[in-house]
């Protein structure tokens, strides 16, 4: 079996394993494309990167269905990936590299990416939360969770009341959350957390686009536009 | 009971009667504010306009829960409004004016607004589908209906395959629909359907903002930004 054959099999397996609302699969496609774009001209193991991009979120469903709040999709995903790749006869060394990428791709995770492949996957995944695509995904989240399109309240009091365990903690009541709160807490700071120069540049303009959108939204809602 | 007392009662009744996901109530608030803004300097019956704005979507839940596809929220809403307003002792003449506003506020409806109050309500309601707020509401719809963030396909073939009974007909499979299809079919043309000069002006820049957003989204997804 050639590498391309294996990659196609992985793509199919990933598609089936993800809870697969259309967005999740589309997110994986976008992250995969962003990874290739960020990797251009860099010395990376493209095979590792491509596999990791396709499999990076396969642990999502387990995390989503977990009532204890203890399952981390990055950890579970890395274990799931190991099994899939062993069954396909992928080299142990490559499997370890893929696992490192998946384990360290979480924004809120404690394991930081070390290899360039892991850094690129981390960055690509975060870029998909910014810009027009980030805005679209945020409001999809609002729709799914019956959250708020807009909230006009003090961030500190909101965090005290509705976030458990500090700024990146658990949201107690999603119906009180909004993209603008999420932007202030997380999205607006993502660009500082990225690793690669190219991703930082893209993130800077995507962050500005998101921020400008929120400012306009507020003006419209307040009857100024 | 003063008019303000009655209006407060109507506001409470409307809030309770709407399926009341937070967005529906927020939409009513925004439409109410837009109505006041569009009415400024115009000779209108503000009492009629305010009541109609608060009650214009109370038929939504009945339409939403109807399996036959025959219930029209504007028609049902006008009947519901009549009962509420009679119980509150509102003048028959005003009730008739409010009913006309509610009956004719639907974009796809066959009854066109005649009075200035009805025209303003129609315009205010449509403005809330454009601009940043329109974008946000569109992706909330995507989230609720598991539709697509982005689709890259020929509009005519899409309409033939997925819309029953012409361009403004019933969407057969919502998971294949996207805001960009909705924009091409409907939102992009709304500004031409509006009645008041002020609303047309606001709609023009809100339409451009929506269209620019979709162009940017496409570029991001295609890896150009």
Coordinates of C-alpha atoms in Angstrom, one line a residue, chain A residues 20 38 202:
Chain A
X20 CA -19.5 14.1 11.7
X38 CA 2.2 26.7 6.4
X202 CA -2.2 35.5 8.9

